[in-house]
Steps between C-alpha positions, in 0.01 A plus 500: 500500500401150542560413118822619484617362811363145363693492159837603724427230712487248182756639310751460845358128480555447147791653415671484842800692667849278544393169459114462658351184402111407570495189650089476602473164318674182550482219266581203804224686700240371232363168386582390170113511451497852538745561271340335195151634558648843560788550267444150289836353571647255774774630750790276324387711179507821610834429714670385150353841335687687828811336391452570109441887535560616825859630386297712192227629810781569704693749291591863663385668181128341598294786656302194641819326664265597902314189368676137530487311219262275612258771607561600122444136351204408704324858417591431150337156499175639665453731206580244273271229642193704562549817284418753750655694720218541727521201704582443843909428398599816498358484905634184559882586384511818636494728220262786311347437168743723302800278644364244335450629190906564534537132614352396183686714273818416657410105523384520177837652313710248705318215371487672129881522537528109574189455153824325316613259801144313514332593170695291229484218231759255592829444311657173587456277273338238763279749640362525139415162426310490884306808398391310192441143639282730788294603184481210315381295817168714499340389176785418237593853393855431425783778466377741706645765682226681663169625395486854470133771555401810586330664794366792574527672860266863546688825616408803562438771187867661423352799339179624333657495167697176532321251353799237420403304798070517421450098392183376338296502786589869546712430807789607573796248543833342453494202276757284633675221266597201706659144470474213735641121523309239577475551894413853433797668588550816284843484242370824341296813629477829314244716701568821363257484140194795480152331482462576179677324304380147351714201631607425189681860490634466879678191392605626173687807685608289817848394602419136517456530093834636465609211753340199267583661225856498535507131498631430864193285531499333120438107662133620622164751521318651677082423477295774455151536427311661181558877577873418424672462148615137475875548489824271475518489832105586660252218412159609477179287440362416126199763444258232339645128599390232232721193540497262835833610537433851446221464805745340700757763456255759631432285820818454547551846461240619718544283807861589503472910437210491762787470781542895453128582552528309816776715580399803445168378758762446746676789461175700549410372816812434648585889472135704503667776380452396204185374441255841483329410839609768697528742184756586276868516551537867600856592351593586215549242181949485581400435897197257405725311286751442803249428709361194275898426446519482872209239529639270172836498716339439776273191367816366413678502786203370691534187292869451516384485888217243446238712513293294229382736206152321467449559903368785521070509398433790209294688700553883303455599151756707317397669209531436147341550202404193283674517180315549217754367255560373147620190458870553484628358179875446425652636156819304672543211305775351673270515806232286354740263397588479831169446620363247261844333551411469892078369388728252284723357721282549877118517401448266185 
């Protein structure tokens, strides 16, 4: 009887009676020390986060509303920051392993639900022109708008027979398409692609295509590197360079589109979820994907609150297959015009 009288126990915890809320673990009874080696984030952080979702983690229709929203957030960040679940958090906030697996989820899906609020290009006019001088002060690149790659994160095997999300190292994960500015802050994140398909395909079939393509962006590009088509509006290096100019394109390009590697390093470390040290993500590809969403909006919103992207050491590894590409030539003439207009007028 001692099993069943356990889970009763929880579920009376978790899912409460009237309006039972856990309160084992205060924030002011902790240093601020504590709080970043333990969940990764300083009090004033996690205190903002309390304000930004704790209406979403308080809703009646939330089996989980016995847990404050704090006790949600920080259980939430645990996972997030060190991947497991078997750590001494759930001890130290008061609550069983399987409430925080219901932390996450609901943590997660409220920051999902906010993706569009901190995940965005900008649209005034002298936001623009910032985004590009930003660029153009790293090595000369001018026009750009952010540099756009792919990453791969491992999950767990959907199925035997799905092998959609099998990449080349015969792993399975989400290949997620991502643009950054200059600083490193995210303006696009699409976490949802299978592991299987090529980058070039993932950007072919992705929303931020249809976005550039429509023109709303028409005064600048995007950099990206040789597993990309060289578009109208994506940049991409020259395949054999020949010409000084032609060299100094590539550096150019190269020093500037390496700000989203760095990223993508700090991303990994910052949230070890991520990064394959503990093991892969074990959900499903639709919950993985809002899980990585969660972290992008997350990196983001630690740097709108001066947590400095290049801070944090690269200490994980997430993983990713090398591409084993072609050289990605054009048949878009208008798009090498556009390019050896820019080696003209920039690089000659």
């Amino acid at each position: 009887m001692a099993v069943p009288i356990a889970v009763l126990d929880c579920d009376l915890l978790l899912y409460g009676r009237g309006h039972r809320t856990l309160d084992r673990f205060k924030l002011e009874d902790v240093t601020d020390e504590y709080l970043v080696s333990t969940y990764g984030f300083p009090r004033q952080f996690i205190y903002y986060l309390v304000d930004l979702l704790g209406a979403s983690l308080s809703r009646p229709t939330q089996r989980s509303r016995a847990i404050s929203p704090e006790t949600q957030i920080l259980a939430a960040l645990g996972f997030y920051t060190s991947g497991s679940f078997q750590t001494r958090m759930g001890d130290a906030i008061g609550i069983s392993q399987a409430s925080m697996s219901r932390c996450v989820a609901n943590v997660t899906e409220a920051l999902v639900e906010r993706a569009s609020q901190f995940i965005h290009f900008p649209e005034d006019e002298a936001t623009v022109q910032s985004l590009k001088n930003d660029f153009y002060g790293l090595a000369g690149m001018p026009g750009v708008l952010g540099v756009v790659d792919c990453t791969h994160v491992a999950i767990k095997a959907p199925n035997a027979e799905d092998l959609s999300y099998v990449n080349r190292k015969g792993l399975h994960s989400l290949n997620c398409l991502m643009v950054c500015d200059a600083r490193g802050v995210l303006l696009s994140a699409e976490t949802h692609w299978p592991g299987s398909l090529p980058d070039c395909t993932v950007l072919q079939q992705a929303a931020l295509t249809s976005q550039f393509e429509t023109e709303l962006h028409k005064d600048g590009w995007l950099l990206g590197d040789s597993s990309f088509f060289l578009r109208t509006w994506l940049m991409t290096p020259l395949h054999i360079p020949e010409t000084p100019a032609e060299y100094r394109y590539n550096m150019a390009h190269s020093a500037t589109h390496n700000v989203i590697e760095r990223t993508f390093r700090t991303i990994r470390s910052r949230f070890r979820c991520l990064d394959g040290s503990k093991g892969t993500l074990q959900y499903s590809p639709e919950k993985s994907s809002h899980i990585i969403l969660a972290c992008c909006v997350l990196h983001n919103i630690s740097l709108e609150h001066g947590l400095d992207v290049w801070s944090s050491p690269a200490t994980g590894h997430m993983e990713q297959p090398e591409e084993e590409y072609e050289q990605m030539e054009s048949m878009d003439s208008e798009a090498c015009r556009i390019r050896q207009e820019l080696l003209l007028t920039h690089f000659s």
